[in-house]
GROMACS .gro file of C-alpha atoms in nm:
model
  424
    1MET     CA    1  -7.061  -7.991  -5.179
    2ALA     CA    2  -7.260  -8.236  -4.967
    3SER     CA    3  -7.610  -8.129  -4.868
    4THR     CA    4  -7.872  -8.264  -4.628
    5LEU     CA    5  -8.240  -8.172  -4.617
    6PHE     CA    6  -8.435  -8.229  -4.294
    7THR     CA    7  -8.805  -8.261  -4.372
    8ASN     CA    8  -9.115  -8.319  -4.161
    9VAL     CA    9  -8.966  -8.166  -3.846
   10LYS     CA   10  -9.085  -7.935  -3.571
   11ILE     CA   11  -8.825  -7.660  -3.543
   12ILE     CA   12  -8.706  -7.491  -3.225
   13ASP     CA   13  -8.476  -7.224  -3.368
   14GLY     CA   14  -8.310  -7.130  -3.036
   15SER     CA   15  -8.430  -6.768  -3.035
   16GLY     CA   16  -8.702  -6.831  -2.779
   17ALA     CA   17  -8.975  -6.806  -3.043
   18ALA     CA   18  -9.250  -7.065  -3.066
   19PRO     CA   19  -9.168  -7.387  -3.256
   20PHE     CA   20  -9.292  -7.425  -3.611
   21ALA     CA   21  -9.325  -7.704  -3.866
   22GLY     CA   22  -9.073  -7.677  -4.144
   23GLU     CA   23  -8.771  -7.798  -4.336
   24VAL     CA   24  -8.401  -7.713  -4.308
   25LEU     CA   25  -8.141  -7.744  -4.582
   26ILE     CA   26  -7.777  -7.793  -4.487
   27GLN     CA   27  -7.514  -7.724  -4.751
   28GLY     CA   28  -7.159  -7.806  -4.654
   29ASN     CA   29  -7.127  -7.709  -4.290
   30ARG     CA   30  -7.384  -7.428  -4.285
   31ILE     CA   31  -7.760  -7.381  -4.282
   32LYS     CA   32  -7.852  -7.281  -4.636
   33GLU     CA   33  -8.230  -7.241  -4.624
   34ILE     CA   34  -8.527  -7.281  -4.392
   35GLY     CA   35  -8.876  -7.366  -4.514
   36ARG     CA   36  -9.163  -7.236  -4.303
   37ASP     CA   37  -9.542  -7.253  -4.307
   38GLY     CA   38  -9.565  -7.552  -4.537
   39GLN     CA   39  -9.297  -7.431  -4.780
   40ALA     CA   40  -9.134  -7.734  -4.943
   41LEU     CA   41  -8.767  -7.689  -5.030
   42GLU     CA   42  -8.608  -7.832  -5.343
   43ARG     CA   43  -8.533  -8.204  -5.298
   44ALA     CA   44  -8.306  -8.263  -5.598
   45ASP     CA   45  -7.943  -8.349  -5.527
   46HIS     CA   46  -7.991  -8.347  -5.148
   47GLU     CA   47  -7.987  -8.633  -4.900
   48VAL     CA   48  -8.335  -8.618  -4.751
   49VAL     CA   49  -8.383  -8.701  -4.383
   50ASP     CA   50  -8.748  -8.745  -4.287
   51GLY     CA   51  -8.771  -8.641  -3.923
   52GLY     CA   52  -9.108  -8.807  -3.873
   53GLY     CA   53  -9.245  -8.510  -3.681
   54GLN     CA   54  -8.956  -8.503  -3.434
   55THR     CA   55  -8.799  -8.181  -3.307
   56LEU     CA   56  -8.501  -8.021  -3.480
   57MET     CA   57  -8.310  -7.773  -3.264
   58PRO     CA   58  -7.962  -7.624  -3.227
   59GLY     CA   59  -7.698  -7.830  -3.052
   60LEU     CA   60  -7.661  -7.761  -2.680
   61ILE     CA   61  -7.373  -7.540  -2.567
   62GLU     CA   62  -7.212  -7.588  -2.225
   63SER     CA   63  -7.098  -7.255  -2.078
   64HIS     CA   64  -6.913  -7.396  -1.776
   65ALA     CA   65  -6.728  -7.705  -1.897
   66HIS     CA   66  -6.471  -7.904  -1.701
   67ILE     CA   67  -6.417  -8.210  -1.920
   68SER     CA   68  -6.070  -8.272  -1.774
   69PHE     CA   69  -6.209  -8.293  -1.420
   70CYS     CA   70  -6.307  -8.649  -1.517
   71ASP     CA   71  -6.575  -8.691  -1.246
   72THR     CA   72  -6.318  -8.659  -0.971
   73PRO     CA   73  -6.420  -8.753  -0.613
   74ASN     CA   74  -6.179  -8.495  -0.467
   75LEU     CA   75  -5.947  -8.215  -0.575
   76GLU     CA   76  -5.621  -8.398  -0.509
   77ASN     CA   77  -5.709  -8.682  -0.745
   78LEU     CA   78  -5.667  -8.447  -1.043
   79GLY     CA   79  -5.311  -8.366  -0.945
   80ASP     CA   80  -5.223  -8.730  -0.881
   81MET     CA   81  -5.324  -8.834  -1.233
   82PRO     CA   82  -5.022  -8.835  -1.471
   83PRO     CA   83  -5.064  -8.608  -1.775
   84GLU     CA   84  -5.060  -8.895  -2.024
   85GLU     CA   85  -5.345  -9.086  -1.860
   86HIS     CA   86  -5.522  -8.759  -1.789
   87THR     CA   87  -5.521  -8.669  -2.158
   88LEU     CA   88  -5.666  -9.007  -2.256
   89GLU     CA   89  -5.938  -8.978  -1.994
   90THR     CA   90  -6.028  -8.630  -2.114
   91VAL     CA   91  -6.066  -8.761  -2.470
   92LYS     CA   92  -6.339  -8.995  -2.341
   93TYR     CA   93  -6.527  -8.713  -2.171
   94ALA     CA   94  -6.509  -8.492  -2.481
   95LYS     CA   95  -6.684  -8.765  -2.679
   96LYS     CA   96  -6.933  -8.820  -2.398
   97MET     CA   97  -7.040  -8.456  -2.414
   98LEU     CA   98  -7.096  -8.478  -2.790
   99ASP     CA   99  -7.289  -8.803  -2.739
  100GLN     CA  100  -7.517  -8.610  -2.499
  101GLY     CA  101  -7.596  -8.345  -2.761
  102PHE     CA  102  -7.346  -8.078  -2.659
  103THR     CA  103  -7.192  -7.958  -2.982
  104ALA     CA  104  -6.987  -7.679  -2.821
  105LEU     CA  105  -6.812  -7.623  -2.485
  106PHE     CA  106  -6.687  -7.304  -2.323
  107SER     CA  107  -6.432  -7.432  -2.074
  108ALA     CA  108  -6.433  -7.292  -1.722
  109ALA     CA  109  -6.089  -7.437  -1.643
  110ALA     CA  110  -5.858  -7.720  -1.737
  111ALA     CA  111  -5.712  -7.952  -1.476
  112LYS     CA  112  -5.363  -7.916  -1.626
  113ALA     CA  113  -5.205  -7.633  -1.821
  114ARG     CA  114  -5.236  -7.770  -2.176
  115LEU     CA  115  -5.514  -8.027  -2.147
  116ASP     CA  116  -5.788  -7.810  -2.296
  117VAL     CA  117  -5.555  -7.683  -2.567
  118VAL     CA  118  -5.446  -8.023  -2.696
  119ILE     CA  119  -5.801  -8.163  -2.682
  120ARG     CA  120  -5.940  -7.859  -2.866
  121ASN     CA  121  -5.670  -7.888  -3.131
  122ALA     CA  122  -5.725  -8.261  -3.178
  123ILE     CA  123  -6.102  -8.208  -3.217
  124ASP     CA  124  -6.046  -7.926  -3.466
  125ALA     CA  125  -5.807  -8.145  -3.665
  126GLY     CA  126  -6.065  -8.427  -3.678
  127ASP     CA  127  -5.838  -8.664  -3.485
  128ILE     CA  128  -6.091  -8.728  -3.205
  129PRO     CA  129  -6.468  -8.675  -3.174
  130GLY     CA  130  -6.584  -8.392  -2.956
  131PRO     CA  131  -6.764  -8.058  -2.938
  132ARG     CA  132  -6.626  -7.726  -3.052
  133MET     CA  133  -6.418  -7.589  -2.764
  134ARG     CA  134  -6.297  -7.266  -2.615
  135ALA     CA  135  -5.993  -7.381  -2.417
  136ALA     CA  136  -5.921  -7.243  -2.070
  137SER     CA  137  -5.622  -7.222  -1.843
  138PRO     CA  138  -5.621  -7.395  -1.506
  139GLU     CA  139  -5.769  -7.182  -1.229
  140LEU     CA  140  -5.525  -6.909  -1.128
  141THR     CA  141  -5.553  -6.878  -0.750
  142VAL     CA  142  -5.363  -6.746  -0.451
  143THR     CA  143  -5.189  -6.925  -0.169
  144GLY     CA  144  -5.474  -7.031   0.056
  145GLY     CA  145  -5.734  -6.992  -0.219
  146LEU     CA  146  -5.966  -7.236  -0.397
  147GLY     CA  147  -5.739  -7.491  -0.563
  148ASP     CA  148  -5.443  -7.463  -0.325
  149VAL     CA  149  -5.417  -7.819  -0.195
  150ARG     CA  150  -5.055  -7.795  -0.083
  151LYS     CA  151  -4.951  -7.866   0.274
  152ALA     CA  152  -4.656  -7.719   0.462
  153HIS     CA  153  -4.482  -8.058   0.449
  154MET     CA  154  -4.615  -8.186   0.115
  155TYR     CA  155  -4.649  -8.047  -0.238
  156ARG     CA  156  -4.979  -8.137  -0.407
  157GLU     CA  157  -5.152  -8.021  -0.724
  158THR     CA  158  -5.506  -8.005  -0.855
  159PHE     CA  159  -5.684  -7.783  -1.111
  160ALA     CA  160  -5.512  -7.462  -1.000
  161ILE     CA  161  -5.185  -7.271  -1.037
  162CYS     CA  162  -5.096  -7.074  -0.725
  163CYS     CA  163  -4.978  -6.717  -0.778
  164ASP     CA  164  -4.919  -6.433  -0.532
  165GLY     CA  165  -4.903  -6.069  -0.628
  166PRO     CA  166  -4.980  -5.906  -0.964
  167ASP     CA  167  -4.642  -5.989  -1.115
  168GLU     CA  168  -4.688  -6.364  -1.065
  169PHE     CA  169  -5.043  -6.356  -1.197
  170ARG     CA  170  -4.931  -6.153  -1.499
  171LYS     CA  171  -4.644  -6.393  -1.574
  172VAL     CA  172  -4.858  -6.707  -1.551
  173ALA     CA  173  -5.137  -6.549  -1.755
  174ARG     CA  174  -4.886  -6.468  -2.029
  175GLU     CA  175  -4.755  -6.825  -2.017
  176MET     CA  176  -5.108  -6.959  -2.060
  177CYS     CA  177  -5.159  -6.730  -2.362
  178ARG     CA  178  -4.832  -6.858  -2.505
  179GLU     CA  179  -4.960  -7.215  -2.471
  180GLY     CA  180  -5.274  -7.132  -2.668
  181VAL     CA  181  -5.568  -7.091  -2.430
  182ASP     CA  182  -5.877  -6.894  -2.531
  183THR     CA  183  -5.979  -6.806  -2.175
  184LEU     CA  184  -5.791  -6.712  -1.858
  185LYS     CA  185  -5.964  -6.839  -1.542
  186ILE     CA  186  -5.916  -6.672  -1.202
  187ASN     CA  187  -6.043  -6.752  -0.852
  188PRO     CA  188  -6.096  -6.421  -0.671
  189SER     CA  189  -6.337  -6.573  -0.417
  190GLY     CA  190  -6.336  -6.885  -0.207
  191ASP     CA  191  -6.578  -7.178  -0.196
  192GLU     CA  192  -6.765  -7.329   0.095
  193PHE     CA  193  -6.588  -7.665   0.090
  194ILE     CA  194  -6.251  -7.489   0.140
  195PRO     CA  195  -6.218  -7.438   0.518
  196PHE     CA  196  -5.955  -7.163   0.485
  197ALA     CA  197  -6.130  -6.980   0.199
  198ARG     CA  198  -6.508  -6.980   0.238
  199ALA     CA  199  -6.745  -6.866  -0.034
  200HIS     CA  200  -6.809  -6.522   0.118
  201LEU     CA  201  -6.437  -6.440   0.130
  202THR     CA  202  -6.255  -6.245  -0.142
  203VAL     CA  203  -5.903  -6.387  -0.157
  204MET     CA  204  -5.748  -6.213  -0.458
  205ASN     CA  205  -5.681  -5.840  -0.447
  206GLU     CA  206  -5.762  -5.571  -0.700
  207ALA     CA  207  -5.410  -5.553  -0.842
  208GLU     CA  208  -5.401  -5.930  -0.903
  209VAL     CA  209  -5.734  -5.929  -1.086
  210GLU     CA  210  -5.627  -5.622  -1.282
  211ALA     CA  211  -5.303  -5.793  -1.391
  212VAL     CA  212  -5.485  -6.093  -1.544
  213CYS     CA  213  -5.750  -5.876  -1.710
  214GLU     CA  214  -5.478  -5.657  -1.860
  215VAL     CA  215  -5.311  -5.965  -2.011
  216GLY     CA  216  -5.646  -6.084  -2.142
  217ARG     CA  217  -5.717  -5.752  -2.312
  218SER     CA  218  -5.368  -5.724  -2.459
  219ARG     CA  219  -5.376  -6.080  -2.599
  220GLY     CA  220  -5.738  -6.090  -2.713
  221LYS     CA  221  -5.837  -6.351  -2.453
  222MET     CA  222  -6.150  -6.373  -2.238
  223VAL     CA  223  -6.124  -6.368  -1.859
  224ALA     CA  224  -6.360  -6.586  -1.656
  225ALA     CA  225  -6.385  -6.561  -1.278
  226HIS     CA  226  -6.497  -6.788  -0.996
  227ALA     CA  227  -6.673  -6.512  -0.801
  228ARG     CA  228  -6.918  -6.612  -0.530
  229SER     CA  229  -6.868  -6.320  -0.289
  230ALA     CA  230  -7.025  -5.984  -0.364
  231GLU     CA  231  -6.690  -5.804  -0.348
  232SER     CA  232  -6.526  -6.047  -0.590
  233VAL     CA  233  -6.806  -5.983  -0.840
  234LYS     CA  234  -6.756  -5.607  -0.812
  235MET     CA  235  -6.379  -5.637  -0.840
  236CYS     CA  236  -6.405  -5.843  -1.157
  237LEU     CA  237  -6.652  -5.599  -1.312
  238ARG     CA  238  -6.431  -5.301  -1.229
  239GLN     CA  239  -6.136  -5.469  -1.401
  240GLY     CA  240  -6.323  -5.589  -1.710
  241ALA     CA  241  -6.370  -5.965  -1.665
  242ASP     CA  242  -6.595  -6.116  -1.931
  243VAL     CA  243  -6.756  -6.413  -1.754
  244ILE     CA  244  -6.873  -6.409  -1.394
  245TYR     CA  245  -6.930  -6.759  -1.262
  246HIS     CA  246  -7.161  -6.804  -0.963
  247ALA     CA  247  -7.233  -6.443  -0.846
  248THR     CA  248  -7.446  -6.619  -0.587
  249LEU     CA  249  -7.377  -6.384  -0.294
  250SER     CA  250  -7.420  -6.063  -0.492
  251ASP     CA  251  -7.558  -5.763  -0.305
  252GLU     CA  252  -7.765  -5.483  -0.460
  253GLU     CA  253  -7.455  -5.291  -0.569
  254ALA     CA  254  -7.316  -5.598  -0.744
  255LEU     CA  255  -7.649  -5.656  -0.920
  256ASP     CA  256  -7.649  -5.294  -1.036
  257MET     CA  257  -7.295  -5.330  -1.170
  258LEU     CA  258  -7.383  -5.652  -1.351
  259GLU     CA  259  -7.681  -5.482  -1.512
  260ALA     CA  260  -7.465  -5.186  -1.620
  261ARG     CA  261  -7.243  -5.423  -1.818
  262LYS     CA  262  -7.515  -5.659  -1.938
  263GLU     CA  263  -7.422  -5.614  -2.305
  264GLU     CA  264  -7.063  -5.721  -2.236
  265ILE     CA  265  -7.066  -5.991  -1.970
  266PHE     CA  266  -7.208  -6.338  -1.911
  267VAL     CA  267  -7.320  -6.485  -1.578
  268GLY     CA  268  -7.311  -6.858  -1.511
  269PRO     CA  269  -7.455  -6.946  -1.168
  270ALA     CA  270  -7.347  -7.314  -1.183
  271MET     CA  271  -7.656  -7.441  -1.008
  272GLY     CA  272  -7.585  -7.808  -1.078
  273ILE     CA  273  -7.311  -7.852  -0.820
  274MET     CA  274  -7.503  -7.662  -0.551
  275TYR     CA  275  -7.818  -7.865  -0.608
  276ALA     CA  276  -7.646  -8.203  -0.621
  277THR     CA  277  -7.435  -8.133  -0.312
  278GLY     CA  278  -7.717  -7.975  -0.114
  279GLU     CA  279  -7.954  -8.263  -0.184
  280GLY     CA  280  -7.706  -8.519  -0.056
  281GLU     CA  281  -7.626  -8.673  -0.394
  282GLY     CA  282  -7.264  -8.690  -0.279
  283ALA     CA  283  -7.345  -8.923   0.011
  284ALA     CA  284  -7.145  -9.209  -0.143
  285TRP     CA  285  -6.842  -8.980  -0.130
  286GLY     CA  286  -6.897  -8.863   0.227
  287ILE     CA  287  -7.110  -8.554   0.159
  288THR     CA  288  -7.445  -8.646   0.310
  289ARG     CA  289  -7.739  -8.406   0.316
  290ASP     CA  290  -7.660  -8.306   0.676
  291ASN     CA  291  -7.292  -8.243   0.600
  292PRO     CA  292  -7.211  -7.877   0.678
  293VAL     CA  293  -7.106  -7.818   0.316
  294ALA     CA  294  -7.439  -7.956   0.190
  295VAL     CA  295  -7.630  -7.743   0.439
  296TYR     CA  296  -7.444  -7.432   0.327
  297PHE     CA  297  -7.493  -7.508  -0.042
  298ARG     CA  298  -7.869  -7.530   0.013
  299ARG     CA  299  -7.860  -7.184   0.170
  300GLU     CA  300  -7.639  -7.049  -0.107
  301LEU     CA  301  -7.869  -7.198  -0.369
  302GLU     CA  302  -8.159  -7.004  -0.218
  303MET     CA  303  -7.958  -6.681  -0.252
  304CYS     CA  304  -7.855  -6.783  -0.602
  305ILE     CA  305  -8.217  -6.834  -0.708
  306GLU     CA  306  -8.317  -6.491  -0.580
  307ASN     CA  307  -8.024  -6.318  -0.751
  308MET     CA  308  -8.057  -6.500  -1.084
  309LYS     CA  309  -8.428  -6.417  -1.104
  310ALA     CA  310  -8.334  -6.053  -1.044
  311LEU     CA  311  -8.063  -6.061  -1.312
  312LYS     CA  312  -8.301  -6.217  -1.564
  313LYS     CA  313  -8.549  -5.934  -1.506
  314ARG     CA  314  -8.265  -5.684  -1.554
  315GLY     CA  315  -8.178  -5.836  -1.893
  316VAL     CA  316  -7.844  -5.987  -1.789
  317ARG     CA  317  -7.735  -6.292  -1.989
  318VAL     CA  318  -7.761  -6.588  -1.748
  319LEU     CA  319  -7.641  -6.921  -1.887
  320PRO     CA  320  -7.683  -7.283  -1.772
  321GLY     CA  321  -7.375  -7.488  -1.693
  322GLY     CA  322  -7.340  -7.635  -1.345
  323ASP     CA  323  -6.978  -7.732  -1.265
  324TYR     CA  324  -7.028  -8.086  -1.394
  325GLY     CA  325  -6.713  -8.292  -1.354
  326PHE     CA  326  -6.731  -8.413  -0.994
  327ALA     CA  327  -6.826  -8.768  -0.898
  328TRP     CA  328  -7.172  -8.673  -0.768
  329ASN     CA  329  -7.231  -8.414  -1.044
  330PRO     CA  330  -7.096  -8.611  -1.339
  331ILE     CA  331  -7.006  -8.504  -1.691
  332GLY     CA  332  -7.279  -8.602  -1.933
  333SER     CA  333  -7.564  -8.495  -1.705
  334ASN     CA  334  -7.506  -8.129  -1.798
  335ALA     CA  335  -7.850  -8.085  -1.956
  336ARG     CA  336  -7.993  -8.114  -1.606
  337ASP     CA  337  -7.915  -7.744  -1.568
  338LEU     CA  338  -8.193  -7.661  -1.815
  339GLU     CA  339  -8.430  -7.841  -1.580
  340HIS     CA  340  -8.294  -7.632  -1.290
  341PHE     CA  341  -8.360  -7.314  -1.489
  342VAL     CA  342  -8.721  -7.419  -1.546
  343LYS     CA  343  -8.798  -7.555  -1.199
  344LEU     CA  344  -8.593  -7.316  -0.985
  345LEU     CA  345  -8.563  -6.994  -1.186
  346ASP     CA  346  -8.909  -7.000  -1.351
  347TYR     CA  347  -8.776  -7.001  -1.705
  348THR     CA  348  -9.007  -7.143  -1.968
  349PRO     CA  349  -8.862  -7.447  -2.146
  350LEU     CA  350  -8.803  -7.233  -2.457
  351GLU     CA  351  -8.624  -6.967  -2.251
  352ALA     CA  352  -8.401  -7.232  -2.094
  353ILE     CA  353  -8.323  -7.381  -2.436
  354SER     CA  354  -8.241  -7.036  -2.573
  355SER     CA  355  -8.002  -6.977  -2.283
  356ALA     CA  356  -7.822  -7.301  -2.370
  357THR     CA  357  -7.816  -7.236  -2.745
  358LYS     CA  358  -7.844  -6.870  -2.852
  359LEU     CA  359  -7.660  -6.733  -2.548
  360GLY     CA  360  -7.416  -7.023  -2.572
  361GLY     CA  361  -7.331  -6.914  -2.925
  362GLU     CA  362  -7.269  -6.563  -2.796
  363ILE     CA  363  -7.027  -6.670  -2.522
  364MET     CA  364  -6.848  -6.892  -2.776
  365GLY     CA  365  -6.828  -6.600  -3.021
  366MET     CA  366  -6.938  -6.825  -3.308
  367ASP     CA  367  -7.226  -6.849  -3.557
  368ILE     CA  368  -7.387  -7.133  -3.362
  369GLY     CA  369  -7.682  -7.175  -3.128
  370LEU     CA  370  -7.956  -7.078  -3.373
  371ILE     CA  371  -8.128  -7.240  -3.668
  372ARG     CA  372  -8.075  -6.947  -3.898
  373GLU     CA  373  -7.956  -6.912  -4.257
  374GLY     CA  374  -7.578  -6.882  -4.268
  375TYR     CA  375  -7.520  -7.034  -3.924
  376LEU     CA  376  -7.302  -7.340  -3.872
  377ALA     CA  377  -7.497  -7.665  -3.886
  378ASP     CA  378  -7.477  -7.792  -3.527
  379LEU     CA  379  -7.815  -7.960  -3.479
  380LEU     CA  380  -8.009  -8.213  -3.274
  381LEU     CA  381  -8.308  -8.419  -3.380
  382VAL     CA  382  -8.503  -8.504  -3.065
  383ASP     CA  383  -8.767  -8.776  -3.025
  384GLY     CA  384  -9.020  -8.567  -2.836
  385ASP     CA  385  -9.092  -8.203  -2.763
  386PRO     CA  386  -8.833  -8.023  -2.546
  387ALA     CA  387  -9.046  -7.708  -2.574
  388THR     CA  388  -9.279  -7.870  -2.322
  389ASP     CA  389  -9.035  -8.102  -2.142
  390VAL     CA  390  -8.664  -8.010  -2.122
  391THR     CA  391  -8.589  -8.330  -1.928
  392LEU     CA  392  -8.592  -8.509  -2.265
  393LEU     CA  393  -8.254  -8.351  -2.336
  394ARG     CA  394  -8.093  -8.547  -2.053
  395ASP     CA  395  -8.170  -8.876  -2.230
  396ALA     CA  396  -7.914  -8.951  -2.502
  397GLY     CA  397  -8.151  -9.217  -2.633
  398LYS     CA  398  -8.395  -8.941  -2.731
  399LEU     CA  399  -8.133  -8.778  -2.952
  400THR     CA  400  -8.194  -8.957  -3.281
  401CYS     CA  401  -7.952  -8.737  -3.476
  402ILE     CA  402  -7.655  -8.529  -3.364
  403MET     CA  403  -7.499  -8.313  -3.634
  404LYS     CA  404  -7.185  -8.103  -3.586
  405ASP     CA  405  -7.042  -7.883  -3.859
  406GLY     CA  406  -7.280  -8.032  -4.116
  407ALA     CA  407  -7.171  -8.394  -4.050
  408PHE     CA  408  -7.360  -8.660  -3.856
  409HIS     CA  409  -7.196  -8.767  -3.531
  410LYS     CA  410  -7.502  -8.985  -3.463
  411ARG     CA  411  -7.783  -9.094  -3.689
  412ALA     CA  412  -8.019  -9.340  -3.526
  413LEU     CA  413  -8.343  -9.236  -3.690
  414ASP     CA  414  -8.557  -9.542  -3.757
  415PRO     CA  415  -8.716  -9.489  -4.104
  416ALA     CA  416  -9.016  -9.709  -4.016
  417LYS     CA  417  -9.073  -9.520  -3.691
  418ALA     CA  418  -9.030  -9.188  -3.869
  419GLY     CA  419  -9.290  -9.286  -4.127
  420GLN     CA  420  -9.528  -9.397  -3.854
  421ALA     CA  421  -9.483  -9.069  -3.663
  422ALA     CA  422  -9.544  -8.870  -3.980
  423ALA     CA  423  -9.872  -9.051  -4.036
  424GLU     CA  424 -10.001  -8.993  -3.683
   0.00000   0.00000   0.00000
């Protein structure tokens, strides 16, 4: 069984604890042993990688992935792309995420029914490079909800499947389970850039949400919800959804309900898209800073910041992952969300890293996200100290090694530079 020993590294274990100098032994695809406080591990029969004082940490885990959105400039573009070309494009974005240090992805929706499933299966089979994946359905929405791009005179598609009434939602949810998804995604609330379904509106009804959650429970699948409005958050909690995305407009009752289920649910505010849109980073695509959507997103971000700070104090699991996949919020810049957590939510760098690693492992339901004996060996070697500067994680050039499942996806460590760093 192949084994790799990382020596001369500063270890961020993902738990939120302070970094420490040490060594880590990988045997096969798992972490076999960790040396701490100057303990030297056995060198014989292992490939030794001298980290030169660089930082070894768990691979990043994206909790709100949309790799098949392919940096789209608009919703309709996703429906216009034929499935064959769409699959090939998604392959590229899967590799891009791994290149950026994301060794696992929890999908928040696929742009077509089987895209996530076939990409996940190809990665698992070793046919294409990419992170571990939890595959999602497209977004199940209602007529006139987020993702309904049809017109009375013209049929169009995007990342959603339109359903009306509990029977239709139940049927489509069962079909998605048949096709092999891990997660069912629903859109009980609107979004501010949808003129007929604004963010504060709750567009699905209780029976529709209940139908999808019942299918999820009966088939062992997770249910994730696009829930900006306070009522949509409450509805999803009453019916047993597992992942609440956004929760930006939560009122005190919604916050109380989230806290009551804090051991069971995950909250992903998706700050990236609000920040990028609000700051006018979509100007090249017609969304300038004074665009009404940008103005609203700035206001919603303020409410989001207040609510996420409150949820953190209440012990609710809040995860980074910012709806990356749009032209002005592109895939590959996902680690920017850690910076948002530090600058906007007052997380320490180590708390932000733990949210993207330890909590990421929990939402994935896998032994990943920590440097701990017995855990899967998904690791990053970083040239610098993310414990003091999380912006380093946005620079792929700073990732000198990327390991997934005990195998190197990238190994760019310069032995001469490592030796020099060790001597300094």
